[in-house]
Tab-separated table of C-alpha atoms and ligand atoms in Angstrom:
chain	number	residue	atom	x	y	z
W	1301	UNK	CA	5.442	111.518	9.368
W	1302	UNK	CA	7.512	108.822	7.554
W	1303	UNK	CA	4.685	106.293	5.997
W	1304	UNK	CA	6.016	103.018	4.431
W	1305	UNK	CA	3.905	101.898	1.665
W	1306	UNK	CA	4.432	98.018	1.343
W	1307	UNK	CA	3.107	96.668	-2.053
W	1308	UNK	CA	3.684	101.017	-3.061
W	1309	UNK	CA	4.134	99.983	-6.643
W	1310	UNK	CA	0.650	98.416	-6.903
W	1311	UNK	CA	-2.333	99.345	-8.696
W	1312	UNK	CA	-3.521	100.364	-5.241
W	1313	UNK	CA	-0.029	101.815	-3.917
W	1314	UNK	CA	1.609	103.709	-6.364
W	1315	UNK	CA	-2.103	106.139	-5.825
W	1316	UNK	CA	-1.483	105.942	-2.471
W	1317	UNK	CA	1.965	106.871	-1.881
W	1318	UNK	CA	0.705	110.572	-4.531
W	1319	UNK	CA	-2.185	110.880	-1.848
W	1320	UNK	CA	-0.015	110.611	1.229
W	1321	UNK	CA	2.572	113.170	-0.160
W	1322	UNK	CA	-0.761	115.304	-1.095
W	1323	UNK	CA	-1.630	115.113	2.571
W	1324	UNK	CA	1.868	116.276	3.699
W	1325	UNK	CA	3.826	113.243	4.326
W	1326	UNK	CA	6.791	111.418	3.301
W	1327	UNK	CA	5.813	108.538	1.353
W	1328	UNK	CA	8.251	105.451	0.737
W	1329	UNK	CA	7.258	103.038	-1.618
W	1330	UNK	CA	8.533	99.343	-1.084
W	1331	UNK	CA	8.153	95.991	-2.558
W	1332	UNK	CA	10.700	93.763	-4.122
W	1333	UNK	CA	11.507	96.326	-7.006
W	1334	UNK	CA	12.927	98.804	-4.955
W	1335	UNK	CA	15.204	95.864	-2.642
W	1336	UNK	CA	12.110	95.224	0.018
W	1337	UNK	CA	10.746	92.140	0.508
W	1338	UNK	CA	7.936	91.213	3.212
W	1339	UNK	CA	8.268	87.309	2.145
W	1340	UNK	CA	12.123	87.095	3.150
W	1341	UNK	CA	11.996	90.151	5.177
W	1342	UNK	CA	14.927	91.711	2.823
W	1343	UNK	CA	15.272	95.505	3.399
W	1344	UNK	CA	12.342	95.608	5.748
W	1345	UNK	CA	14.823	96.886	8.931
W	1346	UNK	CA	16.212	98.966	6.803
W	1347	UNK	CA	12.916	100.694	5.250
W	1348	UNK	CA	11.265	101.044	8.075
W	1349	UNK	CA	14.014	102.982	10.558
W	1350	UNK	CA	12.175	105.924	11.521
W	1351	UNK	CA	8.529	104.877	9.897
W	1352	UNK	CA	5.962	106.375	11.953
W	1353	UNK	CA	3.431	104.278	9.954
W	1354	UNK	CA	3.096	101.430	7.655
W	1355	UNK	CA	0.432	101.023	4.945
W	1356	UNK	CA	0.054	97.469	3.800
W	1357	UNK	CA	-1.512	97.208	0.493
W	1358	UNK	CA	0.198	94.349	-0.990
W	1359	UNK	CA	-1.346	91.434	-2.894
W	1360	UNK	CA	0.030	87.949	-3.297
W	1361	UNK	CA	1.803	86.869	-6.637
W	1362	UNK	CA	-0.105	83.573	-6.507
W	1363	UNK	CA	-3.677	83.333	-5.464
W	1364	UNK	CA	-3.558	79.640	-5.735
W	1365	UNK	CA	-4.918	78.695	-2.190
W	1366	UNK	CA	-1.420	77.427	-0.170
W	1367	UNK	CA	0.550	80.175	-1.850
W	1368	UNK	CA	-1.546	82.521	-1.133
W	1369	UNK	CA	-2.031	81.971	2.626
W	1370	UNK	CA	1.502	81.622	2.947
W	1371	UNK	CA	1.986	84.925	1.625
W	1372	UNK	CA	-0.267	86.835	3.757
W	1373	UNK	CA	1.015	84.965	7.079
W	1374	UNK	CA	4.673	85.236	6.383
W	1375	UNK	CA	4.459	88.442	4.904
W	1376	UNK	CA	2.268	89.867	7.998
W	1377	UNK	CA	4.436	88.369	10.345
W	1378	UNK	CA	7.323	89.600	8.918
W	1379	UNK	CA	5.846	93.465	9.317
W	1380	UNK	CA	4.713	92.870	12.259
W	1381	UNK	CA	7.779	91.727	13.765
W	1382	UNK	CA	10.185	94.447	11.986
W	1383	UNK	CA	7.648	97.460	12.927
W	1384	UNK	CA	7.378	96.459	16.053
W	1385	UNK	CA	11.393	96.429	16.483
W	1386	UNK	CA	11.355	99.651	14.716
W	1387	UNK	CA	8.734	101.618	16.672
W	1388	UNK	CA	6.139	101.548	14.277
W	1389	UNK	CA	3.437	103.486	16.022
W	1390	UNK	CA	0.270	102.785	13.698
W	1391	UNK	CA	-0.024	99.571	11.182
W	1392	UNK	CA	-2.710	99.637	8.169
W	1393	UNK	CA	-4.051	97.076	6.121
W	1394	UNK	CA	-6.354	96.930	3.220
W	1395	UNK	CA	-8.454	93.928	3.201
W	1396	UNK	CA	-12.450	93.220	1.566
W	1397	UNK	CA	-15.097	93.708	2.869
W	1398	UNK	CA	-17.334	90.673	3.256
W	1399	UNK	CA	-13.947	88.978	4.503
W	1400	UNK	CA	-15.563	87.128	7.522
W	1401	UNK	CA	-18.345	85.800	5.645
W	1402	UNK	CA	-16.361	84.345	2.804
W	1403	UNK	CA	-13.902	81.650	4.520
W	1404	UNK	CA	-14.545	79.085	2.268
W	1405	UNK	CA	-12.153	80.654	-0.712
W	1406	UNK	CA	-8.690	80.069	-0.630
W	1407	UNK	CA	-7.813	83.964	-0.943
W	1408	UNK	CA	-10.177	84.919	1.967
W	1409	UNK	CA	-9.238	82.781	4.328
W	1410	UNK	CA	-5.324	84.219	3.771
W	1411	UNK	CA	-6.619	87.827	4.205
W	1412	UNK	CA	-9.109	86.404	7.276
W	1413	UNK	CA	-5.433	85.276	8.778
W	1414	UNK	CA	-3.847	88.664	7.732
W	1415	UNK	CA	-6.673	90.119	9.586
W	1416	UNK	CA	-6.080	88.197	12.654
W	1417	UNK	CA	-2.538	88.615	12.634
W	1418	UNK	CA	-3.075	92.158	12.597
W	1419	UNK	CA	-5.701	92.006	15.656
W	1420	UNK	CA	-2.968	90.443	17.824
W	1421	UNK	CA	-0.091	92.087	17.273
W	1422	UNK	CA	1.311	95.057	19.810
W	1423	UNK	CA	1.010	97.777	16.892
W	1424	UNK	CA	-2.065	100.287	17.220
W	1425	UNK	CA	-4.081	99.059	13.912
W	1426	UNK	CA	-6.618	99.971	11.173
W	1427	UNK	CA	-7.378	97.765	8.632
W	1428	UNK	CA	-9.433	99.491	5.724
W	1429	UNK	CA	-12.081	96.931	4.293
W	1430	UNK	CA	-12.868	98.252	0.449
W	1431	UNK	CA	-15.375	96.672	-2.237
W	1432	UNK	CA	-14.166	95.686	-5.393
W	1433	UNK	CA	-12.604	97.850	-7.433
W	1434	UNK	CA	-13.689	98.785	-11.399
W	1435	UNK	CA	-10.739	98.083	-12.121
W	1436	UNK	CA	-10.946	94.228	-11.041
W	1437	UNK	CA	-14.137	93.350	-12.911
W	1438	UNK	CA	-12.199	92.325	-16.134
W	1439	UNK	CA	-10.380	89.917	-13.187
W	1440	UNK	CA	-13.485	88.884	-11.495
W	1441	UNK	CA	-14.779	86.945	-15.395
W	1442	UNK	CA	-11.441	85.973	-15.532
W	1443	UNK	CA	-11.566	83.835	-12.468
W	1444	UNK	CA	-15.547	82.866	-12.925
W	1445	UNK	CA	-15.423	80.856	-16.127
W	1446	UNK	CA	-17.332	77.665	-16.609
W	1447	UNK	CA	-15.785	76.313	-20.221
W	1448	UNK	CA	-16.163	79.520	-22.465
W	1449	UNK	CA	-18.927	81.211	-20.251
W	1450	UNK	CA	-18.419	83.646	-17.268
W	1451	UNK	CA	-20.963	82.421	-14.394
W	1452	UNK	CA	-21.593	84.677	-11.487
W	1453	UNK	CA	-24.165	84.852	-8.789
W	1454	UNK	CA	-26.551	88.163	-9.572
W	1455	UNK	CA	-26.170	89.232	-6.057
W	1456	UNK	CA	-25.757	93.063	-4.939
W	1457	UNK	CA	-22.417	94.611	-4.658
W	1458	UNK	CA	-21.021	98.120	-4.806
W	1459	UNK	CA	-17.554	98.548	-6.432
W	1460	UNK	CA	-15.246	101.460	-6.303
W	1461	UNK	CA	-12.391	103.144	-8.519
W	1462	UNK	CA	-8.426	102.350	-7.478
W	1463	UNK	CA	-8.171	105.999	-7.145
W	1464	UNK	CA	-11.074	106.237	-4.510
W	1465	UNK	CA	-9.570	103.648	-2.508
W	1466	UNK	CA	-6.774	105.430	-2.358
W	1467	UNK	CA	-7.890	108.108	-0.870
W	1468	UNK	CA	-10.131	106.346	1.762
W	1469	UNK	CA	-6.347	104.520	2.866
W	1470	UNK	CA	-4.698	107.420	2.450
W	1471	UNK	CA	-7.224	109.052	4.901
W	1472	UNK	CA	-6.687	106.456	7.229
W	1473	UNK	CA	-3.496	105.962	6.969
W	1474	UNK	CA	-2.366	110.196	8.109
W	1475	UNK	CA	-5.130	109.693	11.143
W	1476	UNK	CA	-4.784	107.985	14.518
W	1477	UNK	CA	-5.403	104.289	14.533
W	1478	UNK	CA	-8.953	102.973	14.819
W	1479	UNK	CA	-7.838	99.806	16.229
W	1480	UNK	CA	-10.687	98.049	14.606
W	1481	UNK	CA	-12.067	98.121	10.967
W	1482	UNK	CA	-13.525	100.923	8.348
W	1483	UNK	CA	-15.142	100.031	5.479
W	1484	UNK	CA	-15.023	101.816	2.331
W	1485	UNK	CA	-17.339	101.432	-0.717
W	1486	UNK	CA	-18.792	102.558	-3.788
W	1487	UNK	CA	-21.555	105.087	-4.490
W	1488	UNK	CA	-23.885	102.676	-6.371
W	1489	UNK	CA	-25.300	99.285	-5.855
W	1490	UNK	CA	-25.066	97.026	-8.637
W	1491	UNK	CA	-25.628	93.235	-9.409
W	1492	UNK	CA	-22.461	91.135	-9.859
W	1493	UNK	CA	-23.139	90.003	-13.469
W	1494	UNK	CA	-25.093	92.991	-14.984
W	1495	UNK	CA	-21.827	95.210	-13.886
W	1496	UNK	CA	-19.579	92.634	-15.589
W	1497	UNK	CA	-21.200	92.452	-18.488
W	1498	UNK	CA	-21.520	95.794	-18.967
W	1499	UNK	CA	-17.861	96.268	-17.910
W	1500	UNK	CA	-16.545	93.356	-20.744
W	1501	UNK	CA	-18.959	95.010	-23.324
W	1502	UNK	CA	-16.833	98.320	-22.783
W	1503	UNK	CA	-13.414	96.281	-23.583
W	1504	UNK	CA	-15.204	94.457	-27.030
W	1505	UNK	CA	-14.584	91.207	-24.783
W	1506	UNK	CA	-17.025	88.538	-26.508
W	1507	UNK	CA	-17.633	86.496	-23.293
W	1508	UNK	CA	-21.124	85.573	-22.483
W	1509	UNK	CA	-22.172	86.447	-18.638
W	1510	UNK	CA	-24.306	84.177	-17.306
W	1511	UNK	CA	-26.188	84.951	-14.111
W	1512	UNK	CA	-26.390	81.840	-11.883
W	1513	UNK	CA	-26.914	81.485	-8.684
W	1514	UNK	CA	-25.367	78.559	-7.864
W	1515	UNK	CA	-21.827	80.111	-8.952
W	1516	UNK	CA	-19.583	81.032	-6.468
W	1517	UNK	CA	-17.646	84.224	-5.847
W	1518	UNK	CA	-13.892	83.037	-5.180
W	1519	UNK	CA	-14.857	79.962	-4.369
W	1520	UNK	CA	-17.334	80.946	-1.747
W	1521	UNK	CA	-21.413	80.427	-2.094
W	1522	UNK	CA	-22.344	83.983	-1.343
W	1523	UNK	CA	-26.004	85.328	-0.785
W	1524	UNK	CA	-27.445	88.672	-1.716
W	1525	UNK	CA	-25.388	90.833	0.891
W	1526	UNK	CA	-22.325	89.040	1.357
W	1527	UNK	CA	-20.371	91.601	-0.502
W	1528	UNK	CA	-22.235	94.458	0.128
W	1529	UNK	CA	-20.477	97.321	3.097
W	1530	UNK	CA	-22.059	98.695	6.164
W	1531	UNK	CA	-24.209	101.530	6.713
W	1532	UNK	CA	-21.366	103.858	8.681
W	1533	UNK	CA	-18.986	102.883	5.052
W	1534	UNK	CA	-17.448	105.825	3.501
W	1535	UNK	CA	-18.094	105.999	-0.010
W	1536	UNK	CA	-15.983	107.034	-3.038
W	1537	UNK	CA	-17.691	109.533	-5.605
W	1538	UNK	CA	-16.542	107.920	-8.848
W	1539	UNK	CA	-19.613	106.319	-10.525
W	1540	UNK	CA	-18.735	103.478	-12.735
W	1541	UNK	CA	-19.767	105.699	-15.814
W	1542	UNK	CA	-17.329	108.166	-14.831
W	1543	UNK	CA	-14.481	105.696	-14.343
W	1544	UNK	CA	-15.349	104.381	-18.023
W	1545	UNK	CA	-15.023	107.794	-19.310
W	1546	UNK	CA	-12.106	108.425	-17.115
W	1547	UNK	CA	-9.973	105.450	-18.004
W	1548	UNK	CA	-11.291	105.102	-21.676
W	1549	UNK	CA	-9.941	108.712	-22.160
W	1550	UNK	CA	-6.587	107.564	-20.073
W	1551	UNK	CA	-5.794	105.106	-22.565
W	1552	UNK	CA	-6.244	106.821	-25.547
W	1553	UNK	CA	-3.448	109.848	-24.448
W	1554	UNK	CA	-1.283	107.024	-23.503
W	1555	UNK	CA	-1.596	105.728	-27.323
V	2112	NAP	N1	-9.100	93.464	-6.224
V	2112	NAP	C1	-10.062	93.968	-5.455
V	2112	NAP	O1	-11.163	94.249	-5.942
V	2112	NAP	C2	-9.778	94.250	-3.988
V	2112	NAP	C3	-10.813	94.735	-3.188
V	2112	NAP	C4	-10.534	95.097	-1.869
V	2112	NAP	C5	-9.236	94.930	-1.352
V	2112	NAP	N2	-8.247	94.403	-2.157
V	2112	NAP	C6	-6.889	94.278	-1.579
V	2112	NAP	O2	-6.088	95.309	-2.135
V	2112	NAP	C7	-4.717	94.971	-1.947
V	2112	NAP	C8	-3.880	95.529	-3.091
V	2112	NAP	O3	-4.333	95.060	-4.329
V	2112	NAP	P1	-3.721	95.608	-5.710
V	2112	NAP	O4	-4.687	95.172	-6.782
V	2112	NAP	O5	-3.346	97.052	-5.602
V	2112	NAP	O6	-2.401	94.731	-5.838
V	2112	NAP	P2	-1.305	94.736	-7.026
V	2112	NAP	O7	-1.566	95.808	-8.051
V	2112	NAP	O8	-1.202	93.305	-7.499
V	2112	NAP	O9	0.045	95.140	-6.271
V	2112	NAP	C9	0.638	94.262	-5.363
V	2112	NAP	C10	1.858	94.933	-4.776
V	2112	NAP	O10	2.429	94.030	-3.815
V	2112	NAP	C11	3.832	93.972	-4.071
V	2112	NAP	N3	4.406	92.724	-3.589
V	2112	NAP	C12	4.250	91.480	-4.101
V	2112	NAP	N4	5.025	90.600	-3.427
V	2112	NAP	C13	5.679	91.326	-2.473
V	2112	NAP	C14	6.640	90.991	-1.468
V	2112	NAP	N5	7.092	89.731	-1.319
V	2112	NAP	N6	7.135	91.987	-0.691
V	2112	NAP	C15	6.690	93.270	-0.845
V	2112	NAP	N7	5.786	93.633	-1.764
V	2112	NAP	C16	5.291	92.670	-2.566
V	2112	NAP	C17	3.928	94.118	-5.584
V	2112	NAP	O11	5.256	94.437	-5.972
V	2112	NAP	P3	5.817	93.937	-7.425
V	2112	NAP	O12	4.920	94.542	-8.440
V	2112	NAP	O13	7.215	94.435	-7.442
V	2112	NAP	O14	5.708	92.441	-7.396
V	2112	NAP	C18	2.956	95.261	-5.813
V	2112	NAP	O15	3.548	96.494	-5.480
V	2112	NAP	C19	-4.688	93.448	-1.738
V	2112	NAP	O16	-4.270	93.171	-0.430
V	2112	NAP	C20	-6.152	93.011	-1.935
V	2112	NAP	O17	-6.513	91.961	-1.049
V	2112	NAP	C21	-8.505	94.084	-3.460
């Protein structure tokens, strides 16, 4: 099968076009580096001639809340319009899970109209819900500052490696569409701002972590489950111990 990775230079993507290719498959990575562009629809006919499957696992440049909707409906509706024309037989998405329950951020309402997009089009679907992943949590204080502190809600959620998600797309991606959702997580439950601050203590980042529960997520007031998956989620085997190991020792043979 021909499977068109859209956003395949990504954190996310440039795993998942290796697992494809580990699962058989030709893999084509596109975004606007390599002359494809879902926002314009540049190189998109052209990409996807002969694309049995796309995998769409890019992320806006802006997450600024008009830029950020426009870029998952224009982009979506670009895809969906070109794979269609091209006989794409099976579309993929990767969204969040909690999606649905977090409409009033900017960012999830863009992937709630991604979602819906999706849902309507003629293309057989699967859109892949994951958790966070590790490799966002330096992100997630980033975005959750209050003046010099990070604030977050101490509510449950279960984050996974980049590399685990991955494979749960990848997975998804060489199988017949589900037409509906999966959700993917991680193999242990943690609270929002205990994994943060242990995950900013591992980088020597000085920022304080405040739990409070009147801080929002996004944006979004969340309560204890919002973030959490389903029972019937598949979940990645990378604790968050491992990862530290894993990418600490990944960055020193890079130095
Ligand atoms: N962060 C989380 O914890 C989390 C959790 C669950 C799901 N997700 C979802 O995971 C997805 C991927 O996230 P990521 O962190 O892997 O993203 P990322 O590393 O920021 O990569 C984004 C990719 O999208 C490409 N792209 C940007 N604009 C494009 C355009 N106009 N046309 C085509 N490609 C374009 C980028 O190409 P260039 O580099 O060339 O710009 C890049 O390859 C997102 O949809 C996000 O909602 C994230």
């Amino acid at each position: 099968m021909k499977i068109v990775v859209i956003g395949g230079t990504g954190l996310i993507g440039s795993k998942l076009v290796n697992k494809v290719r580990e699962h058989g498959h030709e893999a084509i990575p596109a975004a606007p580096n390599t002359g494809v562009n879902t926002l314009t629809g540049e190189g998109l006919a052209e990409v996807l001639k002969g694309a049995s499957t796309v995998v769409d696992v890019s992320n806006s440049p802006s997450w600024e809340d008009a830029a950020v909707l426009n870029f998952f409906e224009t982009s979506t509706h670009n895809l969906l319009t070109y794979g269609a024309a091209a006989g794409v037989r099976h579309h993929v998405a990767l969204s969040v899970v909690g999606t649905d329950r977090l409409s009033e951020s900017g960012y999830f309402r863009a992937k709630i109209a991604q979602e819906k997009l999706i849902k309507e089009s003629s293309i057989p679907y699967s859109i892949v819900r994951a958790t966070q992943f590790f490799e966002f949590l330096k992100g997630l204080a980033d975005i959750s500052m209050v003046g010099d502190k990070v604030h977050l809600p101490p509510v449950l959620f279960q984050p996974m490696a980049a590399d685990d998600v991955a494979s749960g797309v990848a997975s998804v991606a060489v199988a017949q569409p589900v037409n509906g959702m999966a959700e993917i997580g991680g193999p242990e439950q943690f609270r929002v701002d205990e994994l943060v601050r242990r995950r900013l203590a591992s980088l020597k980042d000085p920022r304080e972590v405040i739990a409070d529960s009147n801080a929002r997520y996004s944006g979004a007031k969340i309560a204890e489950k919002t973030l959490v998956p389903g029972n019937n989620a598949r979940l990645g085997h990378t604790t968050f111990e491992n990862w530290l190991t894993q990418s600490a020792a990944h960055i020193a043979s890079a130095a």
